[in-house]
PDB file of C-alpha atoms in Angstrom:
ATOM      1  CA  MET A 292    -128.359 121.864 -73.176  1.00 90.00           C
ATOM      2  CA  ASN A 293    -131.536 123.817 -72.392  1.00 94.00           C
ATOM      3  CA  LEU A 294    -134.331 122.703 -74.697  1.00 96.00           C
ATOM      4  CA  ILE A 295    -138.005 123.342 -75.324  1.00 95.00           C
ATOM      5  CA  LEU A 296    -139.888 120.572 -77.111  1.00 94.00           C
ATOM      6  CA  MET A 297    -142.952 121.367 -79.190  1.00 93.00           C
ATOM      7  CA  GLY A 298    -145.330 119.401 -81.362  1.00 90.00           C
ATOM      8  CA  ALA A 299    -149.009 118.625 -81.744  1.00 90.00           C
ATOM      9  CA  PRO A 300    -150.669 115.940 -79.585  1.00 87.00           C
ATOM     10  CA  GLY A 301    -149.551 112.589 -80.989  1.00 87.00           C
ATOM     11  CA  ALA A 302    -146.498 113.994 -82.794  1.00 91.00           C
ATOM     12  CA  GLY A 303    -144.197 111.939 -80.569  1.00 89.00           C
ATOM     13  CA  LYS A 304    -142.462 114.694 -78.603  1.00 88.00           C
ATOM     14  CA  GLY A 305    -142.869 112.853 -75.301  1.00 86.00           C
ATOM     15  CA  THR A 306    -140.987 109.849 -76.687  1.00 88.00           C
ATOM     16  CA  GLN A 307    -138.211 112.032 -78.082  1.00 93.00           C
ATOM     17  CA  ALA A 308    -137.973 113.899 -74.768  1.00 92.00           C
ATOM     18  CA  GLU A 309    -137.253 110.567 -73.026  1.00 90.00           C
ATOM     19  CA  VAL A 310    -134.595 109.653 -75.613  1.00 93.00           C
ATOM     20  CA  ILE A 311    -132.829 113.022 -75.370  1.00 94.00           C
ATOM     21  CA  SER A 312    -133.050 112.934 -71.572  1.00 94.00           C
ATOM     22  CA  ALA A 313    -131.364 109.518 -71.419  1.00 94.00           C
ATOM     23  CA  ARG A 314    -128.708 110.455 -73.970  1.00 93.00           C
ATOM     24  CA  GLU A 315    -127.788 113.862 -72.520  1.00 92.00           C
ATOM     25  CA  GLY A 316    -128.375 113.092 -68.847  1.00 93.00           C
ATOM     26  CA  ILE A 317    -130.774 116.004 -68.372  1.00 95.00           C
ATOM     27  CA  PRO A 318    -134.336 115.926 -66.984  1.00 94.00           C
ATOM     28  CA  ALA A 319    -137.377 115.988 -69.281  1.00 91.00           C
ATOM     29  CA  ILE A 320    -140.086 117.820 -67.409  1.00 88.00           C
ATOM     30  CA  SER A 321    -143.674 118.876 -68.007  1.00 84.00           C
ATOM     31  CA  THR A 322    -145.436 121.824 -66.417  1.00 82.00           C
ATOM     32  CA  GLY A 323    -147.763 119.382 -64.665  1.00 82.00           C
ATOM     33  CA  GLN A 324    -144.846 117.573 -63.040  1.00 84.00           C
ATOM     34  CA  ILE A 325    -143.275 120.847 -61.884  1.00 87.00           C
ATOM     35  CA  LEU A 326    -146.586 122.093 -60.436  1.00 87.00           C
ATOM     36  CA  ARG A 327    -147.229 118.799 -58.599  1.00 88.00           C
ATOM     37  CA  ASN A 328    -143.712 118.851 -57.174  1.00 88.00           C
ATOM     38  CA  ALA A 329    -144.063 122.464 -55.958  1.00 90.00           C
ATOM     39  CA  ILE A 330    -147.404 121.635 -54.317  1.00 90.00           C
ATOM     40  CA  LYS A 331    -146.004 118.467 -52.721  1.00 91.00           C
ATOM     41  CA  THR A 332    -142.956 120.253 -51.278  1.00 89.00           C
ATOM     42  CA  GLY A 333    -145.133 123.121 -50.048  1.00 90.00           C
ATOM     43  CA  THR A 334    -143.278 126.047 -51.597  1.00 89.00           C
ATOM     44  CA  GLN A 335    -144.955 129.437 -51.391  1.00 91.00           C
ATOM     45  CA  LEU A 336    -145.730 129.414 -55.105  1.00 91.00           C
ATOM     46  CA  GLY A 337    -146.812 125.770 -54.882  1.00 91.00           C
ATOM     47  CA  LEU A 338    -149.348 126.596 -52.161  1.00 91.00           C
ATOM     48  CA  SER A 339    -150.563 129.524 -54.249  1.00 92.00           C
ATOM     49  CA  ALA A 340    -151.083 127.199 -57.234  1.00 91.00           C
ATOM     50  CA  LYS A 341    -152.902 124.692 -55.006  1.00 90.00           C
ATOM     51  CA  SER A 342    -155.379 127.348 -53.875  1.00 92.00           C
ATOM     52  CA  TYR A 343    -156.360 128.018 -57.510  1.00 89.00           C
ATOM     53  CA  ILE A 344    -156.558 124.300 -58.372  1.00 87.00           C
ATOM     54  CA  ASP A 345    -158.680 123.547 -55.275  1.00 87.00           C
ATOM     55  CA  ALA A 346    -161.038 126.332 -56.324  1.00 88.00           C
ATOM     56  CA  GLY A 347    -161.325 124.817 -59.805  1.00 84.00           C
ATOM     57  CA  ALA A 348    -159.628 127.825 -61.388  1.00 83.00           C
ATOM     58  CA  LEU A 349    -156.727 128.071 -63.834  1.00 82.00           C
ATOM     59  CA  VAL A 350    -153.360 128.796 -62.251  1.00 86.00           C
ATOM     60  CA  PRO A 351    -152.299 132.303 -63.421  1.00 88.00           C
ATOM     61  CA  ASP A 352    -149.365 132.638 -65.811  1.00 86.00           C
ATOM     62  CA  GLU A 353    -147.234 134.516 -63.301  1.00 87.00           C
ATOM     63  CA  THR A 354    -147.566 131.692 -60.745  1.00 89.00           C
ATOM     64  CA  VAL A 355    -146.824 128.964 -63.294  1.00 89.00           C
ATOM     65  CA  ILE A 356    -143.806 130.853 -64.652  1.00 89.00           C
ATOM     66  CA  GLY A 357    -142.497 131.511 -61.141  1.00 89.00           C
ATOM     67  CA  ILE A 358    -142.733 127.801 -60.279  1.00 89.00           C
ATOM     68  CA  VAL A 359    -141.040 126.804 -63.547  1.00 89.00           C
ATOM     69  CA  LYS A 360    -138.226 129.333 -62.940  1.00 88.00           C
ATOM     70  CA  GLU A 361    -137.688 127.991 -59.398  1.00 88.00           C
ATOM     71  CA  TYR A 362    -137.357 124.462 -60.719  1.00 89.00           C
ATOM     72  CA  LEU A 363    -135.045 125.418 -63.587  1.00 89.00           C
ATOM     73  CA  GLU A 364    -132.720 127.049 -61.032  1.00 89.00           C
ATOM     74  CA  SER A 365    -132.595 123.891 -58.880  1.00 89.00           C
ATOM     75  CA  ASP A 366    -129.753 121.356 -58.823  1.00 92.00           C
ATOM     76  CA  ASP A 367    -131.875 118.981 -60.945  1.00 90.00           C
ATOM     77  CA  CYS A 368    -131.375 121.297 -63.909  1.00 92.00           C
ATOM     78  CA  LYS A 369    -127.771 122.401 -63.354  1.00 90.00           C
ATOM     79  CA  ASN A 370    -126.605 120.499 -66.470  1.00 93.00           C
ATOM     80  CA  GLY A 371    -129.610 121.428 -68.603  1.00 94.00           C
ATOM     81  CA  PHE A 372    -133.270 120.543 -69.060  1.00 95.00           C
ATOM     82  CA  ILE A 373    -135.987 119.693 -71.555  1.00 95.00           C
ATOM     83  CA  LEU A 374    -139.268 121.577 -71.186  1.00 93.00           C
ATOM     84  CA  ASP A 375    -142.164 119.560 -72.608  1.00 87.00           C
ATOM     85  CA  GLY A 376    -145.408 121.480 -73.078  1.00 77.00           C
ATOM     86  CA  PHE A 377    -144.204 124.838 -71.790  1.00 86.00           C
ATOM     87  CA  PRO A 378    -144.483 127.634 -72.738  1.00 91.00           C
ATOM     88  CA  ARG A 379    -147.981 127.296 -74.177  1.00 84.00           C
ATOM     89  CA  SER A 380    -148.463 130.907 -75.258  1.00 86.00           C
ATOM     90  CA  ILE A 381    -146.542 133.924 -76.530  1.00 90.00           C
ATOM     91  CA  ALA A 382    -147.105 135.621 -73.161  1.00 89.00           C
ATOM     92  CA  GLN A 383    -145.449 132.711 -71.326  1.00 89.00           C
ATOM     93  CA  ALA A 384    -142.561 132.630 -73.826  1.00 93.00           C
ATOM     94  CA  LYS A 385    -141.919 136.352 -73.387  1.00 92.00           C
ATOM     95  CA  ALA A 386    -142.111 136.063 -69.609  1.00 89.00           C
ATOM     96  CA  LEU A 387    -139.612 133.189 -69.649  1.00 89.00           C
ATOM     97  CA  LYS A 388    -137.235 135.304 -71.728  1.00 90.00           C
ATOM     98  CA  GLU A 389    -137.663 138.360 -69.477  1.00 89.00           C
ATOM     99  CA  LEU A 390    -136.760 136.224 -66.451  1.00 84.00           C
ATOM    100  CA  GLY A 391    -133.423 135.488 -68.100  1.00 86.00           C
ATOM    101  CA  VAL A 392    -134.003 131.756 -68.698  1.00 86.00           C
ATOM    102  CA  LYS A 393    -131.561 130.823 -71.473  1.00 90.00           C
ATOM    103  CA  ILE A 394    -132.909 128.456 -74.139  1.00 94.00           C
ATOM    104  CA  ASP A 395    -130.393 126.871 -76.542  1.00 94.00           C
ATOM    105  CA  ALA A 396    -132.927 125.431 -78.993  1.00 96.00           C
ATOM    106  CA  VAL A 397    -136.657 124.929 -79.504  1.00 96.00           C
ATOM    107  CA  LEU A 398    -137.300 121.612 -81.224  1.00 96.00           C
ATOM    108  CA  THR A 399    -140.614 121.181 -83.016  1.00 95.00           C
ATOM    109  CA  ILE A 400    -141.651 117.804 -84.421  1.00 95.00           C
ATOM    110  CA  GLU A 401    -143.895 118.352 -87.423  1.00 94.00           C
ATOM    111  CA  VAL A 402    -146.521 115.760 -88.340  1.00 95.00           C
ATOM    112  CA  SER A 403    -149.593 116.465 -90.492  1.00 94.00           C
ATOM    113  CA  ASP A 404    -153.018 116.447 -88.847  1.00 94.00           C
ATOM    114  CA  GLU A 405    -154.088 113.637 -91.176  1.00 93.00           C
ATOM    115  CA  ARG A 406    -151.222 111.409 -90.044  1.00 93.00           C
ATOM    116  CA  ILE A 407    -151.814 112.226 -86.382  1.00 93.00           C
ATOM    117  CA  VAL A 408    -155.511 111.328 -86.596  1.00 93.00           C
ATOM    118  CA  LYS A 409    -154.591 108.064 -88.339  1.00 90.00           C
ATOM    119  CA  ARG A 410    -151.876 107.333 -85.781  1.00 89.00           C
ATOM    120  CA  MET A 411    -153.960 108.053 -82.682  1.00 91.00           C
ATOM    121  CA  SER A 412    -157.345 106.745 -83.799  1.00 91.00           C
ATOM    122  CA  GLY A 413    -155.723 103.411 -84.653  1.00 93.00           C
ATOM    123  CA  ARG A 414    -154.671 102.834 -81.055  1.00 93.00           C
ATOM    124  CA  ARG A 415    -156.376 100.031 -79.155  1.00 96.00           C
ATOM    125  CA  VAL A 416    -155.857  99.205 -75.499  1.00 96.00           C
ATOM    126  CA  CYS A 417    -156.754  96.429 -73.095  1.00 95.00           C
ATOM    127  CA  GLU A 418    -157.655  96.693 -69.427  1.00 95.00           C
ATOM    128  CA  CYS A 419    -154.609  94.503 -68.683  1.00 95.00           C
ATOM    129  CA  GLY A 420    -152.386  97.369 -69.849  1.00 92.00           C
ATOM    130  CA  ALA A 421    -151.408  96.029 -73.279  1.00 94.00           C
ATOM    131  CA  SER A 422    -151.646  98.418 -76.224  1.00 94.00           C
ATOM    132  CA  TYR A 423    -151.875  97.873 -79.977  1.00 95.00           C
ATOM    133  CA  HIS A 424    -152.396  99.718 -83.236  1.00 93.00           C
ATOM    134  CA  THR A 425    -154.703  98.550 -85.996  1.00 93.00           C
ATOM    135  CA  GLU A 426    -152.035  99.217 -88.627  1.00 89.00           C
ATOM    136  CA  PHE A 427    -148.618  99.405 -86.984  1.00 87.00           C
ATOM    137  CA  LEU A 428    -148.992  96.835 -84.169  1.00 91.00           C
ATOM    138  CA  PRO A 429    -152.147  94.771 -84.688  1.00 95.00           C
ATOM    139  CA  PRO A 430    -153.115  91.898 -82.365  1.00 96.00           C
ATOM    140  CA  VAL A 431    -153.064  88.362 -83.767  1.00 96.00           C
ATOM    141  CA  LYS A 432    -156.882  88.251 -83.620  1.00 96.00           C
ATOM    142  CA  GLU A 433    -158.649  91.486 -84.523  1.00 94.00           C
ATOM    143  CA  GLY A 434    -160.077  93.278 -81.487  1.00 96.00           C
ATOM    144  CA  ILE A 435    -158.715  90.724 -78.995  1.00 96.00           C
ATOM    145  CA  CYS A 436    -155.731  91.118 -76.663  1.00 97.00           C
ATOM    146  CA  ASP A 437    -152.885  88.698 -77.363  1.00 96.00           C
ATOM    147  CA  LYS A 438    -151.944  88.578 -73.673  1.00 95.00           C
ATOM    148  CA  CYS A 439    -155.220  88.009 -71.846  1.00 96.00           C
ATOM    149  CA  GLY A 440    -157.840  87.380 -74.535  1.00 96.00           C
ATOM    150  CA  LYS A 441    -160.108  90.260 -73.522  1.00 96.00           C
ATOM    151  CA  ALA A 442    -161.722  92.715 -75.934  1.00 97.00           C
ATOM    152  CA  LEU A 443    -159.696  95.777 -76.928  1.00 97.00           C
ATOM    153  CA  TYR A 444    -161.185  99.258 -76.837  1.00 96.00           C
ATOM    154  CA  ILE A 445    -160.418 102.776 -78.062  1.00 95.00           C
ATOM    155  CA  ARG A 446    -159.833 105.436 -75.397  1.00 92.00           C
ATOM    156  CA  ASN A 447    -161.908 108.621 -75.552  1.00 91.00           C
ATOM    157  CA  ASP A 448    -158.693 110.634 -76.067  1.00 87.00           C
ATOM    158  CA  ASP A 449    -157.933 108.575 -79.188  1.00 91.00           C
ATOM    159  CA  LYS A 450    -161.321 108.958 -80.884  1.00 92.00           C
ATOM    160  CA  PRO A 451    -161.016 110.938 -84.160  1.00 92.00           C
ATOM    161  CA  GLU A 452    -163.359 113.715 -83.022  1.00 92.00           C
ATOM    162  CA  THR A 453    -161.385 114.189 -79.779  1.00 92.00           C
ATOM    163  CA  VAL A 454    -158.049 114.181 -81.611  1.00 91.00           C
ATOM    164  CA  LEU A 455    -159.311 116.792 -84.100  1.00 93.00           C
ATOM    165  CA  SER A 456    -160.555 118.990 -81.253  1.00 92.00           C
ATOM    166  CA  ARG A 457    -157.163 118.829 -79.515  1.00 88.00           C
ATOM    167  CA  LEU A 458    -155.390 119.635 -82.791  1.00 92.00           C
ATOM    168  CA  THR A 459    -157.622 122.673 -83.334  1.00 92.00           C
ATOM    169  CA  THR A 460    -156.709 123.945 -79.861  1.00 87.00           C
ATOM    170  CA  TYR A 461    -153.013 123.332 -80.545  1.00 88.00           C
ATOM    171  CA  HIS A 462    -153.033 125.235 -83.844  1.00 89.00           C
ATOM    172  CA  LYS A 463    -154.861 128.160 -82.274  1.00 88.00           C
ATOM    173  CA  THR A 464    -152.954 128.585 -79.006  1.00 83.00           C
ATOM    174  CA  THR A 465    -149.542 126.937 -79.307  1.00 83.00           C
ATOM    175  CA  GLU A 466    -148.563 127.101 -82.974  1.00 85.00           C
ATOM    176  CA  PRO A 467    -147.905 130.887 -82.917  1.00 91.00           C
ATOM    177  CA  LEU A 468    -144.924 130.043 -80.679  1.00 93.00           C
ATOM    178  CA  ILE A 469    -143.223 128.429 -83.670  1.00 93.00           C
ATOM    179  CA  GLU A 470    -143.052 131.790 -85.439  1.00 93.00           C
ATOM    180  CA  PHE A 471    -141.950 133.493 -82.202  1.00 95.00           C
ATOM    181  CA  TYR A 472    -138.978 131.158 -81.751  1.00 96.00           C
ATOM    182  CA  ARG A 473    -138.188 131.196 -85.467  1.00 95.00           C
ATOM    183  CA  ASN A 474    -137.771 134.957 -85.131  1.00 95.00           C
ATOM    184  CA  GLU A 475    -135.557 134.351 -82.089  1.00 95.00           C
ATOM    185  CA  GLY A 476    -133.307 132.227 -84.317  1.00 95.00           C
ATOM    186  CA  ILE A 477    -133.419 129.117 -82.125  1.00 95.00           C
ATOM    187  CA  LEU A 478    -136.135 127.046 -83.805  1.00 96.00           C
ATOM    188  CA  VAL A 479    -135.173 123.532 -84.976  1.00 95.00           C
ATOM    189  CA  GLU A 480    -137.763 121.772 -87.160  1.00 95.00           C
ATOM    190  CA  VAL A 481    -137.838 118.002 -87.696  1.00 96.00           C
ATOM    191  CA  GLU A 482    -140.318 116.033 -89.799  1.00 95.00           C
ATOM    192  CA  GLY A 483    -141.752 113.233 -87.668  1.00 94.00           C
ATOM    193  CA  GLN A 484    -141.345 109.779 -89.230  1.00 92.00           C
ATOM    194  CA  GLU A 485    -143.485 106.661 -88.903  1.00 85.00           C
ATOM    195  CA  LYS A 486    -140.659 104.790 -87.141  1.00 87.00           C
ATOM    196  CA  VAL A 487    -139.615 106.253 -83.799  1.00 88.00           C
ATOM    197  CA  GLU A 488    -135.940 105.430 -84.400  1.00 93.00           C
ATOM    198  CA  ASP A 489    -135.979 107.359 -87.702  1.00 94.00           C
ATOM    199  CA  THR A 490    -137.337 110.454 -85.963  1.00 95.00           C
ATOM    200  CA  THR A 491    -134.772 109.974 -83.186  1.00 95.00           C
ATOM    201  CA  GLU A 492    -131.922 109.992 -85.715  1.00 96.00           C
ATOM    202  CA  LEU A 493    -133.206 113.175 -87.383  1.00 96.00           C
ATOM    203  CA  VAL A 494    -133.613 114.867 -83.987  1.00 95.00           C
ATOM    204  CA  LYS A 495    -130.087 113.886 -82.940  1.00 94.00           C
ATOM    205  CA  LYS A 496    -128.566 115.330 -86.128  1.00 95.00           C
ATOM    206  CA  ALA A 497    -130.648 118.520 -85.981  1.00 94.00           C
ATOM    207  CA  LEU A 498    -129.742 119.254 -82.346  1.00 93.00           C
ATOM    208  CA  LYS A 499    -126.070 118.513 -82.916  1.00 91.00           C
ATOM    209  CA  GLU A 500    -126.089 121.102 -85.705  1.00 90.00           C
ATOM    210  CA  ALA A 501    -128.089 123.652 -83.693  1.00 88.00           C
ATOM    211  CA  VAL A 502    -126.279 123.373 -80.338  1.00 82.00           C
ATOM    212  CA  LYS A 503    -122.552 123.417 -81.044  1.00 72.00           C
TER     213      LYS A 503
END
């Protein structure tokens, strides 16, 4: 099974990628992981990417796509793969197709912006590593960690204004891919639920129907 996973920040696609990976025995991989691996192993494309990163520049599409293609052709992916966060643009999607990379389904987890802001801005973390949610997993004493008794805080990435900014970027740059893959006939849409296990069940059913 060759999958692409899509969804706005906070939609829960990372969690579902882990579940599918464990169930199907295929790797769930992000572009960042693939780039770091190529740089670490010193491939020609990896060294090229490193030169751009060291210069503080964006790695060009053709380099990223080449590195992704190399990885997808490796033994790690011989039984399938889950791409999380790639492609990020129509240009990358077209390039992936032109390279002959076969995709069985593109799963998008749909969650409204309002619910995502509520979900992410309610997160609270502690320096000891514990995490909570003001509504879904509150600590016994408000604002205090159950494990170590220290004050909880909200990460910058979880602040409402940051979440909204990330959502705006997603809608502008990544969302057009949904229409692209819908036209390709391989888009699978699932409504994200409040409970992870409920979303997991919907995803399982949708993929079973899509990839026969």
